[in-house]
mmCIF file of C-alpha atoms in Angstrom:
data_model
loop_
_atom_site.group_PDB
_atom_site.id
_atom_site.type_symbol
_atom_site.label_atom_id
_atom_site.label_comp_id
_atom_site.label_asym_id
_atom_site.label_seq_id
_atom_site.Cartn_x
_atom_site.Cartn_y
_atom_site.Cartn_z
ATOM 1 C CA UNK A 29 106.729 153.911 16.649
ATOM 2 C CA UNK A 30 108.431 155.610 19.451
ATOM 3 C CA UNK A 31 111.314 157.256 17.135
ATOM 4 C CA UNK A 32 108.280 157.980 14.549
ATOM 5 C CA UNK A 33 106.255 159.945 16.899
ATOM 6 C CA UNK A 34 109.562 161.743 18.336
ATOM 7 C CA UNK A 35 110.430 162.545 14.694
ATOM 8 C CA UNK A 36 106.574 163.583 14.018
ATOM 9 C CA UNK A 37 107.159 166.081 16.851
ATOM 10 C CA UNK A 38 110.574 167.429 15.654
ATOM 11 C CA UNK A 39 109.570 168.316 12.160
ATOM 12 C CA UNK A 40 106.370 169.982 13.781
ATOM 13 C CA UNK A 41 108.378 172.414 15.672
ATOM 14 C CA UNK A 42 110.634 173.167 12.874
ATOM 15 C CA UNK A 43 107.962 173.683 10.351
ATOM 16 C CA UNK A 44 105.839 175.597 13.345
ATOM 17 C CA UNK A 45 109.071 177.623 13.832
ATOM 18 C CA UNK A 46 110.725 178.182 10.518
ATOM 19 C CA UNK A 47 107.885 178.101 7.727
ATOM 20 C CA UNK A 48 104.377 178.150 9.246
ATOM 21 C CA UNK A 49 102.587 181.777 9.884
ATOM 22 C CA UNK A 50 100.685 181.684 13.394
ATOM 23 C CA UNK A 51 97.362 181.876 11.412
ATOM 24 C CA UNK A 52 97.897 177.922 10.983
ATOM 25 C CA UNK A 53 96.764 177.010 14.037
ATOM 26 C CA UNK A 54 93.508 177.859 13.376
ATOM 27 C CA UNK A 55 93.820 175.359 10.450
ATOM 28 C CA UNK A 56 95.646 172.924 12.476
ATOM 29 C CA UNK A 57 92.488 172.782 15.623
ATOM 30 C CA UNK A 58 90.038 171.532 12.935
ATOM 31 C CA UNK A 59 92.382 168.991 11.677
ATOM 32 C CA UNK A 60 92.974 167.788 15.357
ATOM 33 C CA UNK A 61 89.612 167.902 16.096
ATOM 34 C CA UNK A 62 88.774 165.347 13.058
ATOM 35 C CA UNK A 63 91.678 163.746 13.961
ATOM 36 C CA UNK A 64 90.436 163.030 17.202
ATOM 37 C CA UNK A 65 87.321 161.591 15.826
ATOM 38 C CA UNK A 66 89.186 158.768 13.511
ATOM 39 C CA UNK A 67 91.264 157.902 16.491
ATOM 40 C CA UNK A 68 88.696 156.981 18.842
ATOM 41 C CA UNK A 69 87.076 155.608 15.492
ATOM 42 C CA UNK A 70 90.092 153.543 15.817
ATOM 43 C CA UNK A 71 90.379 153.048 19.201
ATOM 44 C CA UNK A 72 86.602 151.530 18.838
ATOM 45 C CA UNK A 73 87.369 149.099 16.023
ATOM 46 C CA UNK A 74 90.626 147.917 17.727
ATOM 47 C CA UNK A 75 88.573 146.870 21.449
ATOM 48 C CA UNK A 76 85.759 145.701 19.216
ATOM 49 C CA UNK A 77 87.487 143.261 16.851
ATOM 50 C CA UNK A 78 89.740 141.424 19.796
ATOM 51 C CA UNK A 79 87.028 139.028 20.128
ATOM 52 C CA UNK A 80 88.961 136.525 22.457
ATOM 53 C CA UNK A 81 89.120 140.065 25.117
ATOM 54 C CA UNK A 82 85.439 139.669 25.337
ATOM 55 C CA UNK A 83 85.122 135.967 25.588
ATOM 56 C CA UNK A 84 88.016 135.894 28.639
ATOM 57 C CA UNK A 85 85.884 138.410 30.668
ATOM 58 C CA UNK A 86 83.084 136.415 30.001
ATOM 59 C CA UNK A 87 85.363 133.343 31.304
ATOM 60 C CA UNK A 88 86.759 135.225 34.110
ATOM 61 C CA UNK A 89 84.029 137.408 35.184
ATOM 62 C CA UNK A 90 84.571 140.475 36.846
ATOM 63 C CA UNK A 91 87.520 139.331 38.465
ATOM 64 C CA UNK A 92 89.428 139.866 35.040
ATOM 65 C CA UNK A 93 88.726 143.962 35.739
ATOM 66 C CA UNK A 94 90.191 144.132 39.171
ATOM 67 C CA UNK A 95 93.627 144.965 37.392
ATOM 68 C CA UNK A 96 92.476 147.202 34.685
ATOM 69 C CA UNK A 97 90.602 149.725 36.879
ATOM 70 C CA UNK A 98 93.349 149.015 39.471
ATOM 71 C CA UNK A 99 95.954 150.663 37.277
ATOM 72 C CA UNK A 100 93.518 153.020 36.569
ATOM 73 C CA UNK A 101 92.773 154.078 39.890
ATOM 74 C CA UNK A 102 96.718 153.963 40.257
ATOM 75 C CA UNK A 103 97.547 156.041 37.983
ATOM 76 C CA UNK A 104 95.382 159.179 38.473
ATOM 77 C CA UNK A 105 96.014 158.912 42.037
ATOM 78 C CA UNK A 106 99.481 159.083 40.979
ATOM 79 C CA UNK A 107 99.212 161.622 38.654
ATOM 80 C CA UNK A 108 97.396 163.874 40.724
ATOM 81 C CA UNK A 109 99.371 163.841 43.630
ATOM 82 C CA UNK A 110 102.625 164.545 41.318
ATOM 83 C CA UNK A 111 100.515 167.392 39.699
ATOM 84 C CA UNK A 112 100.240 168.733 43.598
ATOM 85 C CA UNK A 113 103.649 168.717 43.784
ATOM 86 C CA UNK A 114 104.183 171.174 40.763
ATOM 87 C CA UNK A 115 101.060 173.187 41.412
ATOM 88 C CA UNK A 116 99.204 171.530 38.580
ATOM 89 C CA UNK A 117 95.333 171.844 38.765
ATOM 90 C CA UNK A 118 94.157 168.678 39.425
ATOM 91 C CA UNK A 119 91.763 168.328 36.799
ATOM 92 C CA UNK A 120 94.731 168.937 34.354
ATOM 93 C CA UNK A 121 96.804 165.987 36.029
ATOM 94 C CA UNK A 122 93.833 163.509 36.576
ATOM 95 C CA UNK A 123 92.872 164.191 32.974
ATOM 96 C CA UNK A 124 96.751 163.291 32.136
ATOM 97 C CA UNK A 125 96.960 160.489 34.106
ATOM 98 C CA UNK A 126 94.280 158.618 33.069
ATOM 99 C CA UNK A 127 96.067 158.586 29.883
ATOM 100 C CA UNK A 128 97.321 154.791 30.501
ATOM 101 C CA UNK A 129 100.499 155.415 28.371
ATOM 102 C CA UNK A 130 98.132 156.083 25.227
ATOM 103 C CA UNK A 131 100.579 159.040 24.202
ATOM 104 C CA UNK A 132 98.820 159.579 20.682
ATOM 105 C CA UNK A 133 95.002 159.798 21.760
ATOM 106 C CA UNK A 134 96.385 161.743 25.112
ATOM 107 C CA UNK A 135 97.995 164.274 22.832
ATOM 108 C CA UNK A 136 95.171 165.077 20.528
ATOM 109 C CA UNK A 137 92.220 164.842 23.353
ATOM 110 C CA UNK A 138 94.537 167.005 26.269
ATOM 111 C CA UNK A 139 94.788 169.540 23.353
ATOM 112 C CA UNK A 140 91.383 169.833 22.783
ATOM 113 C CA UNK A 141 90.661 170.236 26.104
ATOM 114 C CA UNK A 142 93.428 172.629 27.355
ATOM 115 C CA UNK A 143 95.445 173.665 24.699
ATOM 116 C CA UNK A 144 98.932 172.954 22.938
ATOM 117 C CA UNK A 145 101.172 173.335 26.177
ATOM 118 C CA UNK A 146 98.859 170.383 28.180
ATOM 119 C CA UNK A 147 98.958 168.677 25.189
ATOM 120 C CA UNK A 148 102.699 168.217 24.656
ATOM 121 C CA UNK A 149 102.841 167.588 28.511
ATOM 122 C CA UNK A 150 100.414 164.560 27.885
ATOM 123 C CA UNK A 151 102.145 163.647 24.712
ATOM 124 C CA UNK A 152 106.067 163.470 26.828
ATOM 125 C CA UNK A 153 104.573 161.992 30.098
ATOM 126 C CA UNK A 154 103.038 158.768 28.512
ATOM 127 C CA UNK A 155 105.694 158.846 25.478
ATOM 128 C CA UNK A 156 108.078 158.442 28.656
ATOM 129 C CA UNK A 157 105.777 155.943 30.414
ATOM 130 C CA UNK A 158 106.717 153.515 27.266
ATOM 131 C CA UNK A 159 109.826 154.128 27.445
ATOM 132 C CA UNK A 160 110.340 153.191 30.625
ATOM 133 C CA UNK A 161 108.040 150.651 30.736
ATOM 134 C CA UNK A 162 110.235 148.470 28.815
ATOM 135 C CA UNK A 163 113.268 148.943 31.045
ATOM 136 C CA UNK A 164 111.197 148.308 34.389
ATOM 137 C CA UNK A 165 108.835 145.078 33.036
ATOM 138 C CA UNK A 166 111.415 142.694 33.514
ATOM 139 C CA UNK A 167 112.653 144.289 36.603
ATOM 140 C CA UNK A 168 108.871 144.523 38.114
ATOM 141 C CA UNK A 169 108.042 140.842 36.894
ATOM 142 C CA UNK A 170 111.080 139.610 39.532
ATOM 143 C CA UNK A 171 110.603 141.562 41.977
ATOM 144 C CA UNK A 172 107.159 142.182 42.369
ATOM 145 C CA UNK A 173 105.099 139.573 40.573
ATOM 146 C CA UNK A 174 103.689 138.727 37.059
ATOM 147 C CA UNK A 175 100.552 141.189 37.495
ATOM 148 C CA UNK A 176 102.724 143.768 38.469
ATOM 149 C CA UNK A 177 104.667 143.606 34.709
ATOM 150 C CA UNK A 178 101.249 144.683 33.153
ATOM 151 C CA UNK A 179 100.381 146.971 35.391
ATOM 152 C CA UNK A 180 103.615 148.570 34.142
ATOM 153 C CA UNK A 181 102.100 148.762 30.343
ATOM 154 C CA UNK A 182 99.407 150.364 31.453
ATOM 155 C CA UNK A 183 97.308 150.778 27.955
ATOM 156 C CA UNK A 184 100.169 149.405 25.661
ATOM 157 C CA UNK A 185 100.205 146.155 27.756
ATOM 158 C CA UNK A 186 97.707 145.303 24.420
ATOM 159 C CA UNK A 187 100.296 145.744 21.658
ATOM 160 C CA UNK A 188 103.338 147.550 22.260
ATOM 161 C CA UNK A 189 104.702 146.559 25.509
ATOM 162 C CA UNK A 190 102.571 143.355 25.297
ATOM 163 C CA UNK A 191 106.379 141.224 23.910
ATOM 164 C CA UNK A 192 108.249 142.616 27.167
ATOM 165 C CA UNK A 193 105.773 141.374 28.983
ATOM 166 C CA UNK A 194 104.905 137.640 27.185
ATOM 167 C CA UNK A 195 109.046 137.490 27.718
ATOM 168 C CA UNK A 196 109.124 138.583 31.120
ATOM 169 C CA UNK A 197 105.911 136.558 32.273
ATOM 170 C CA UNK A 198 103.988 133.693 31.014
ATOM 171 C CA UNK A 199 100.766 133.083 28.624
ATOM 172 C CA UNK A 200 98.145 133.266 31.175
ATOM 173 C CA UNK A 201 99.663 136.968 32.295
ATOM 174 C CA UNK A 202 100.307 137.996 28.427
ATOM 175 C CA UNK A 203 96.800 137.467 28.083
ATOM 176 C CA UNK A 204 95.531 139.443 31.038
ATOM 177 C CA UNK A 205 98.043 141.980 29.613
ATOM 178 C CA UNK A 206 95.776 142.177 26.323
ATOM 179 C CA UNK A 207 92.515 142.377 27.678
ATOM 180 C CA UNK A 208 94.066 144.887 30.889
ATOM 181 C CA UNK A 209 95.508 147.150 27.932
ATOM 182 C CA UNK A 210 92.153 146.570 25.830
ATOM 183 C CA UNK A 211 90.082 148.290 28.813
ATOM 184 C CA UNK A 212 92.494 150.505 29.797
ATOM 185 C CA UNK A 213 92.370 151.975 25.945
ATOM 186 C CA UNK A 214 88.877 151.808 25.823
ATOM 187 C CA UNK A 215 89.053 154.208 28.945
ATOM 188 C CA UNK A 216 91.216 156.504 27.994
ATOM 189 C CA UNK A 217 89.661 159.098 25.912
ATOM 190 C CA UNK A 218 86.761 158.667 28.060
ATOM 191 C CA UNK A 219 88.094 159.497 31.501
ATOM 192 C CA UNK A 220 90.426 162.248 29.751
ATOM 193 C CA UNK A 221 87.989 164.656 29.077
ATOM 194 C CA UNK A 222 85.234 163.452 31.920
ATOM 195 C CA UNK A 223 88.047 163.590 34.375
ATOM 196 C CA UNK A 224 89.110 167.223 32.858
ATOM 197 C CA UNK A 225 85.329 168.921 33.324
ATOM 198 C CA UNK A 226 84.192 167.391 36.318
ATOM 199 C CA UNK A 227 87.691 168.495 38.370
ATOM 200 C CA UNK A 228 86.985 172.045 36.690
ATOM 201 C CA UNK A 229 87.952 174.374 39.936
ATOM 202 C CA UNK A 230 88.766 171.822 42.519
#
């Protein structure tokens, strides 16, 4: 998926550079903006049909959250405080960071919201989160603790990153990782754009 959405990008740039006139684009913001709407579409149907997500919490209570909206709370901390450090606004870096690693909605939503340059930044930084993600797992799992391996996936701790994490862990943690990436998704093009308007100026 990685090389597929690296390749996506390549042929985008070449095509934008070589063949395309600049009167695409506006052609190319309505077909983002409807492609927005069938990911989150997707992004619905995906939380809603993991039915044994909803019966765990239900098991667990709210105790089951405390890492979801931990990593959460992580990560836009994180984000903004890196986005101090290269004079970022902060609503543009909170919005990014509470991203979770979901590099495809994070693309398509920061784009909307602040144009092509914020949305390739979004697109790189959580591209690069998986990335990395599956070189530090294993590495985070030993050193730190299970929970600390899914914090690591951030929203891919559901599907992508879920195997480095089931190898690196046990079942009990694999299955907090589904139901920590299943929140963290369903968060993710929520906070982006809440994140992005109520920062506005700060």
């Amino acid at each position: 998926m990685i090389i597929a959405a690296l390749g996506s990008l390549a042929l985008g740039l070449l095509c934008g550079f070589f063949i395309f006139p600049p009167e695409v684009i506006a052609v190319m913001d309505t077909v983002m903006s409807y492609a927005l709407a069938v990911l989150i579409f997707s992004v619905g149907i995906e939380v809603g049909t993991n039915k044994t997500v909803f019966r765990k919490i239900r098991e667990y209570n709210v105790r089951i959250l405390v890492i979801p909206f931990g990593v959460a709370a992580a990560s836009i901390a994180g984000a903004v405080l890196v986005g101090l450090l290269f004079g970022m606004p902060v609503n543009e870096s909170a919005a990014i960071g509470s991203g979770f690693g979901f590099y495809s909605i994070s693309a398509v939503i920061m784009r909307e919201l602040g144009g092509a340059q914020l949305g390739t930044i979004a697109f790189l930084t959580h591209m690069l989160h998986e990335v990395l993600a599956f070189l530090v797992i294993p590495l985070a799992a030993r050193r730190f603790g299970r929970y600390t391996a899914v914090a690591v996936g951030g929203a891919t701790a559901m599907d992508t990153t879920l195997p480095a994490i089931a190898r690196a862990t046990d079942e009990e943690t694999a299955l907090m990782a589904v139901i920590s990436g299943v929140v963290l998704t369903g968060l993710a093009p929520v906070l982006m754009p809440l994140l992005y308007r109520i920062l506005e100026g700060v």
